[in-house]
PDB file of C-alpha atoms in Angstrom:
ATOM      1  CA  ARG A   1      48.385 -32.458 -56.875  1.00 49.00           C
ATOM      2  CA  LYS A   2      46.032 -33.202 -54.016  1.00 52.00           C
ATOM      3  CA  ARG A   3      44.368 -35.976 -56.019  1.00 51.00           C
ATOM      4  CA  ALA A   4      47.690 -37.688 -56.516  1.00 52.00           C
ATOM      5  CA  GLN A   5      48.362 -37.578 -52.789  1.00 53.00           C
ATOM      6  CA  THR A   6      44.838 -38.847 -52.013  1.00 50.00           C
ATOM      7  CA  ARG A   7      45.131 -41.678 -54.536  1.00 51.00           C
ATOM      8  CA  LYS A   8      48.490 -42.645 -53.031  1.00 52.00           C
ATOM      9  CA  TRP A   9      46.986 -42.599 -49.557  1.00 50.00           C
ATOM     10  CA  VAL A  10      43.964 -44.690 -50.622  1.00 49.00           C
ATOM     11  CA  GLU A  11      46.166 -47.245 -52.362  1.00 51.00           C
ATOM     12  CA  GLU A  12      48.386 -47.764 -49.319  1.00 54.00           C
ATOM     13  CA  GLU A  13      47.688 -50.753 -47.160  1.00 53.00           C
ATOM     14  CA  PRO A  14      46.203 -49.827 -43.804  1.00 49.00           C
ATOM     15  CA  THR A  15      48.437 -50.383 -40.836  1.00 49.00           C
ATOM     16  CA  VAL A  16      47.196 -53.286 -38.751  1.00 44.00           C
ATOM     17  CA  VAL A  17      47.506 -52.662 -35.063  1.00 39.00           C
ATOM     18  CA  PRO A  18      47.725 -55.939 -33.161  1.00 42.00           C
ATOM     19  CA  VAL A  19      44.992 -56.404 -30.607  1.00 46.00           C
ATOM     20  CA  GLN A  20      46.478 -56.501 -27.170  1.00 50.00           C
ATOM     21  CA  ARG A  21      45.076 -59.074 -24.776  1.00 54.00           C
ATOM     22  CA  PHE A  22      43.726 -57.910 -21.486  1.00 61.00           C
ATOM     23  CA  THR A  23      46.442 -58.758 -18.950  1.00 80.00           C
ATOM     24  CA  VAL A  24      45.192 -60.770 -15.996  1.00 84.00           C
ATOM     25  CA  PRO A  25      46.649 -63.633 -13.970  1.00 90.00           C
ATOM     26  CA  GLU A  26      46.516 -66.764 -16.100  1.00 92.00           C
ATOM     27  CA  SER A  27      44.692 -68.843 -13.488  1.00 92.00           C
ATOM     28  CA  GLU A  28      41.918 -66.230 -13.240  1.00 94.00           C
ATOM     29  CA  ARG A  29      41.602 -66.026 -17.016  1.00 94.00           C
ATOM     30  CA  GLU A  30      41.481 -69.816 -17.300  1.00 95.00           C
ATOM     31  CA  LEU A  31      38.719 -70.149 -14.717  1.00 96.00           C
ATOM     32  CA  LEU A  32      36.587 -67.435 -16.327  1.00 96.00           C
ATOM     33  CA  GLU A  33      37.154 -68.989 -19.766  1.00 96.00           C
ATOM     34  CA  ILE A  34      35.910 -72.328 -18.430  1.00 96.00           C
ATOM     35  CA  LEU A  35      32.822 -70.668 -16.961  1.00 97.00           C
ATOM     36  CA  LEU A  36      32.050 -68.900 -20.237  1.00 96.00           C
ATOM     37  CA  LEU A  37      32.579 -72.063 -22.284  1.00 96.00           C
ATOM     38  CA  ALA A  38      30.501 -74.243 -19.957  1.00 96.00           C
ATOM     39  CA  PRO A  39      28.166 -72.132 -17.809  1.00 96.00           C
ATOM     40  CA  GLU A  40      26.482 -75.358 -16.668  1.00 96.00           C
ATOM     41  CA  LEU A  41      29.592 -75.970 -14.517  1.00 96.00           C
ATOM     42  CA  ALA A  42      28.997 -72.725 -12.606  1.00 96.00           C
ATOM     43  CA  ASP A  43      27.160 -74.406  -9.698  1.00 95.00           C
ATOM     44  CA  VAL A  44      30.103 -76.714  -9.024  1.00 95.00           C
ATOM     45  CA  ILE A  45      32.765 -74.047  -9.541  1.00 96.00           C
ATOM     46  CA  VAL A  46      31.006 -71.433  -7.408  1.00 95.00           C
ATOM     47  CA  SER A  47      30.738 -73.961  -4.575  1.00 95.00           C
ATOM     48  CA  GLU A  48      34.542 -74.411  -4.570  1.00 94.00           C
ATOM     49  CA  VAL A  49      35.906 -70.988  -5.529  1.00 95.00           C
ATOM     50  CA  THR A  50      35.428 -67.631  -3.814  1.00 94.00           C
ATOM     51  CA  SER A  51      35.870 -64.131  -5.160  1.00 94.00           C
ATOM     52  CA  GLU A  52      38.687 -63.622  -2.641  1.00 94.00           C
ATOM     53  CA  GLN A  53      40.806 -65.929  -4.804  1.00 92.00           C
ATOM     54  CA  PHE A  54      40.807 -63.270  -7.535  1.00 94.00           C
ATOM     55  CA  SER A  55      43.464 -60.574  -7.443  1.00 92.00           C
ATOM     56  CA  HIS A  56      42.409 -58.650 -10.541  1.00 92.00           C
ATOM     57  CA  PRO A  57      39.472 -56.327  -9.747  1.00 91.00           C
ATOM     58  CA  ASP A  58      37.707 -56.744 -13.107  1.00 90.00           C
ATOM     59  CA  CYS A  59      37.964 -60.543 -12.962  1.00 92.00           C
ATOM     60  CA  LYS A  60      36.751 -60.505  -9.379  1.00 94.00           C
ATOM     61  CA  SER A  61      33.777 -58.345 -10.371  1.00 92.00           C
ATOM     62  CA  LEU A  62      32.945 -60.650 -13.292  1.00 94.00           C
ATOM     63  CA  PHE A  63      33.160 -63.716 -11.051  1.00 96.00           C
ATOM     64  CA  GLU A  64      30.889 -62.036  -8.489  1.00 96.00           C
ATOM     65  CA  ARG A  65      28.331 -61.412 -11.259  1.00 95.00           C
ATOM     66  CA  ILE A  66      28.528 -65.093 -12.199  1.00 96.00           C
ATOM     67  CA  VAL A  67      27.981 -66.045  -8.550  1.00 96.00           C
ATOM     68  CA  GLN A  68      24.942 -63.759  -8.389  1.00 96.00           C
ATOM     69  CA  HIS A  69      23.460 -65.392 -11.486  1.00 96.00           C
ATOM     70  CA  VAL A  70      23.950 -68.824  -9.906  1.00 96.00           C
ATOM     71  CA  VAL A  71      22.322 -67.647  -6.663  1.00 95.00           C
ATOM     72  CA  ASP A  72      19.406 -66.227  -8.675  1.00 95.00           C
ATOM     73  CA  GLY A  73      19.035 -69.562 -10.501  1.00 94.00           C
ATOM     74  CA  GLN A  74      20.112 -68.152 -13.865  1.00 93.00           C
ATOM     75  CA  LEU A  75      22.597 -69.670 -16.261  1.00 93.00           C
ATOM     76  CA  PRO A  76      25.589 -67.278 -16.400  1.00 95.00           C
ATOM     77  CA  ASP A  77      26.163 -67.464 -20.156  1.00 94.00           C
ATOM     78  CA  PHE A  78      27.981 -64.848 -22.236  1.00 95.00           C
ATOM     79  CA  GLU A  79      24.883 -63.029 -23.506  1.00 94.00           C
ATOM     80  CA  THR A  80      23.284 -62.787 -20.067  1.00 94.00           C
ATOM     81  CA  LEU A  81      26.476 -61.485 -18.517  1.00 95.00           C
ATOM     82  CA  LEU A  82      27.114 -59.008 -21.329  1.00 94.00           C
ATOM     83  CA  SER A  83      23.605 -57.575 -21.122  1.00 92.00           C
ATOM     84  CA  GLY A  84      24.149 -56.837 -17.420  1.00 91.00           C
ATOM     85  CA  LEU A  85      27.409 -54.944 -17.918  1.00 89.00           C
ATOM     86  CA  HIS A  86      27.207 -51.192 -18.342  1.00 85.00           C
ATOM     87  CA  SER A  87      30.773 -49.921 -18.515  1.00 85.00           C
ATOM     88  CA  PRO A  88      32.847 -50.393 -21.656  1.00 88.00           C
ATOM     89  CA  GLU A  89      35.774 -51.623 -19.520  1.00 85.00           C
ATOM     90  CA  GLU A  90      33.726 -54.471 -18.039  1.00 86.00           C
ATOM     91  CA  GLN A  91      32.377 -55.360 -21.477  1.00 90.00           C
ATOM     92  CA  PHE A  92      35.907 -55.385 -22.904  1.00 91.00           C
ATOM     93  CA  VAL A  93      37.093 -57.745 -20.167  1.00 90.00           C
ATOM     94  CA  LEU A  94      34.215 -60.151 -20.791  1.00 93.00           C
ATOM     95  CA  VAL A  95      34.612 -60.103 -24.574  1.00 94.00           C
ATOM     96  CA  ASP A  96      38.395 -60.486 -24.391  1.00 93.00           C
ATOM     97  CA  ILE A  97      38.214 -63.452 -22.023  1.00 94.00           C
ATOM     98  CA  ASP A  98      35.450 -65.089 -24.071  1.00 95.00           C
ATOM     99  CA  GLU A  99      37.319 -64.673 -27.369  1.00 94.00           C
ATOM    100  CA  HIS A 100      40.520 -66.053 -25.883  1.00 92.00           C
ATOM    101  CA  GLY A 101      38.581 -68.965 -24.403  1.00 93.00           C
ATOM    102  CA  GLN A 102      36.909 -69.744 -27.729  1.00 93.00           C
ATOM    103  CA  GLU A 103      40.296 -69.729 -29.480  1.00 93.00           C
ATOM    104  CA  LYS A 104      41.766 -72.094 -26.898  1.00 91.00           C
ATOM    105  CA  ALA A 105      38.718 -74.369 -27.012  1.00 91.00           C
ATOM    106  CA  ALA A 106      39.021 -74.729 -30.777  1.00 90.00           C
ATOM    107  CA  ALA A 107      42.624 -75.903 -30.415  1.00 90.00           C
ATOM    108  CA  ALA A 108      42.337 -77.801 -27.119  1.00 81.00           C
ATOM    109  CA  THR A 109      41.730 -81.489 -26.709  1.00 86.00           C
ATOM    110  CA  ALA A 110      40.484 -81.104 -23.136  1.00 90.00           C
ATOM    111  CA  SER A 111      36.818 -80.424 -22.480  1.00 93.00           C
ATOM    112  CA  PRO A 112      35.808 -77.550 -20.178  1.00 93.00           C
ATOM    113  CA  LEU A 113      35.130 -80.119 -17.445  1.00 94.00           C
ATOM    114  CA  GLU A 114      38.628 -81.578 -17.825  1.00 95.00           C
ATOM    115  CA  ARG A 115      40.102 -78.071 -17.823  1.00 93.00           C
ATOM    116  CA  TRP A 116      38.193 -77.346 -14.599  1.00 95.00           C
ATOM    117  CA  GLU A 117      39.561 -80.509 -12.962  1.00 94.00           C
ATOM    118  CA  ILE A 118      43.101 -79.583 -14.015  1.00 93.00           C
ATOM    119  CA  TRP A 119      42.595 -76.024 -12.738  1.00 92.00           C
ATOM    120  CA  ARG A 120      41.281 -77.300  -9.382  1.00 93.00           C
ATOM    121  CA  GLU A 121      44.186 -79.741  -8.958  1.00 91.00           C
ATOM    122  CA  PHE A 122      46.679 -77.022  -9.813  1.00 90.00           C
ATOM    123  CA  ARG A 123      45.132 -74.633  -7.256  1.00 89.00           C
ATOM    124  CA  LEU A 124      45.082 -77.343  -4.579  1.00 86.00           C
ATOM    125  CA  HIS A 125      48.732 -78.128  -5.256  1.00 85.00           C
ATOM    126  CA  ALA A 126      49.609 -74.426  -5.091  1.00 85.00           C
ATOM    127  CA  GLN A 127      47.692 -74.075  -1.821  1.00 83.00           C
ATOM    128  CA  HIS A 128      49.519 -77.061  -0.305  1.00 81.00           C
ATOM    129  CA  ARG A 129      52.837 -75.623  -1.464  1.00 84.00           C
ATOM    130  CA  ASP A 130      52.029 -72.238   0.081  1.00 83.00           C
ATOM    131  CA  ASP A 131      50.894 -73.893   3.326  1.00 82.00           C
ATOM    132  CA  ALA A 132      54.123 -75.905   3.497  1.00 82.00           C
ATOM    133  CA  LYS A 133      56.192 -72.742   2.943  1.00 86.00           C
ATOM    134  CA  GLU A 134      54.315 -71.033   5.751  1.00 84.00           C
ATOM    135  CA  GLN A 135      54.855 -74.008   8.062  1.00 80.00           C
ATOM    136  CA  ARG A 136      58.589 -74.062   7.253  1.00 82.00           C
ATOM    137  CA  ARG A 137      58.775 -70.336   7.915  1.00 84.00           C
ATOM    138  CA  ARG A 138      57.096 -70.867  11.284  1.00 79.00           C
ATOM    139  CA  LEU A 139      59.590 -73.608  12.123  1.00 78.00           C
ATOM    140  CA  GLU A 140      62.512 -71.354  11.315  1.00 82.00           C
ATOM    141  CA  SER A 141      61.219 -68.637  13.616  1.00 79.00           C
ATOM    142  CA  ASP A 142      62.041 -68.834  17.292  1.00 72.00           C
ATOM    143  CA  ASN A 143      58.480 -68.037  18.378  1.00 79.00           C
ATOM    144  CA  MET A 144      57.408 -71.655  18.845  1.00 77.00           C
ATOM    145  CA  ASN A 145      57.663 -74.052  21.732  1.00 82.00           C
ATOM    146  CA  GLU A 146      58.630 -77.705  21.214  1.00 83.00           C
ATOM    147  CA  LYS A 147      55.061 -78.989  21.151  1.00 85.00           C
ATOM    148  CA  GLU A 148      54.041 -76.496  18.458  1.00 81.00           C
ATOM    149  CA  ALA A 149      57.152 -77.356  16.439  1.00 80.00           C
ATOM    150  CA  ILE A 150      56.349 -81.072  16.621  1.00 84.00           C
ATOM    151  CA  THR A 151      52.760 -80.389  15.475  1.00 83.00           C
ATOM    152  CA  VAL A 152      54.025 -78.383  12.487  1.00 79.00           C
ATOM    153  CA  LEU A 153      56.560 -81.079  11.587  1.00 81.00           C
ATOM    154  CA  GLU A 154      53.876 -83.776  11.748  1.00 83.00           C
ATOM    155  CA  ALA A 155      51.654 -81.716   9.464  1.00 79.00           C
ATOM    156  CA  LEU A 156      54.495 -81.291   6.976  1.00 76.00           C
ATOM    157  CA  MET A 157      55.223 -85.020   7.050  1.00 81.00           C
ATOM    158  CA  GLU A 158      51.544 -85.888   6.530  1.00 80.00           C
ATOM    159  CA  THR A 159      51.352 -83.516   3.559  1.00 72.00           C
ATOM    160  CA  LYS A 160      54.445 -85.118   2.054  1.00 73.00           C
ATOM    161  CA  ARG A 161      53.035 -88.634   2.615  1.00 76.00           C
ATOM    162  CA  SER A 162      49.715 -87.779   0.988  1.00 70.00           C
ATOM    163  CA  GLN A 163      51.494 -86.317  -2.042  1.00 64.00           C
ATOM    164  CA  THR A 164      53.719 -89.386  -2.310  1.00 64.00           C
ATOM    165  CA  LYS A 165      50.756 -91.796  -2.079  1.00 58.00           C
ATOM    166  CA  LYS A 166      48.901 -89.894  -4.778  1.00 55.00           C
ATOM    167  CA  LEU A 167      51.921 -89.931  -7.080  1.00 51.00           C
ATOM    168  CA  ASP A 168      52.463 -93.671  -6.481  1.00 50.00           C
ATOM    169  CA  THR A 169      48.851 -94.546  -7.299  1.00 51.00           C
ATOM    170  CA  GLU A 170      48.903 -92.357 -10.419  1.00 53.00           C
ATOM    171  CA  GLU A 171      51.839 -94.371 -11.727  1.00 52.00           C
ATOM    172  CA  TRP A 172      49.917 -97.653 -11.287  1.00 49.00           C
ATOM    173  CA  SER A 173      47.241 -96.755 -13.789  1.00 47.00           C
TER     174      SER A 173
END
């Protein structure tokens, strides 16, 4: 009787548990994927991005390790980073981000450099949008004198003009 139950158990298909992706903000994941795909871009990226831009602690820690490798003159590739990680959680984060990045790279038409340029433009646009919201909020408050209000309005107008000029020139090409 036990053999029959064992044979039945052995013949059953194993249940496949789907692997759950490590949940981090998409912009942080994208940047780390780019760095893992093209560690030669690390010098440029590290000069323009700071760890304060990361909200997820594990991503921030990984980025700080990449920065340290750049400062030490080492190429922050996957193997080098993995060998320096000691906790299973950190290793899981690195492996998960690398695997996801490899999958996207296989299907993507954009190179890591192009992805970096898109990422940078997106972040700049988001920063301008956040700055404009803050300026509008300041205008709506009653804590400003006329001169300060005019300065804020001029800054908003200049931001709008620069965005309009960029859009116009993009349409010409």
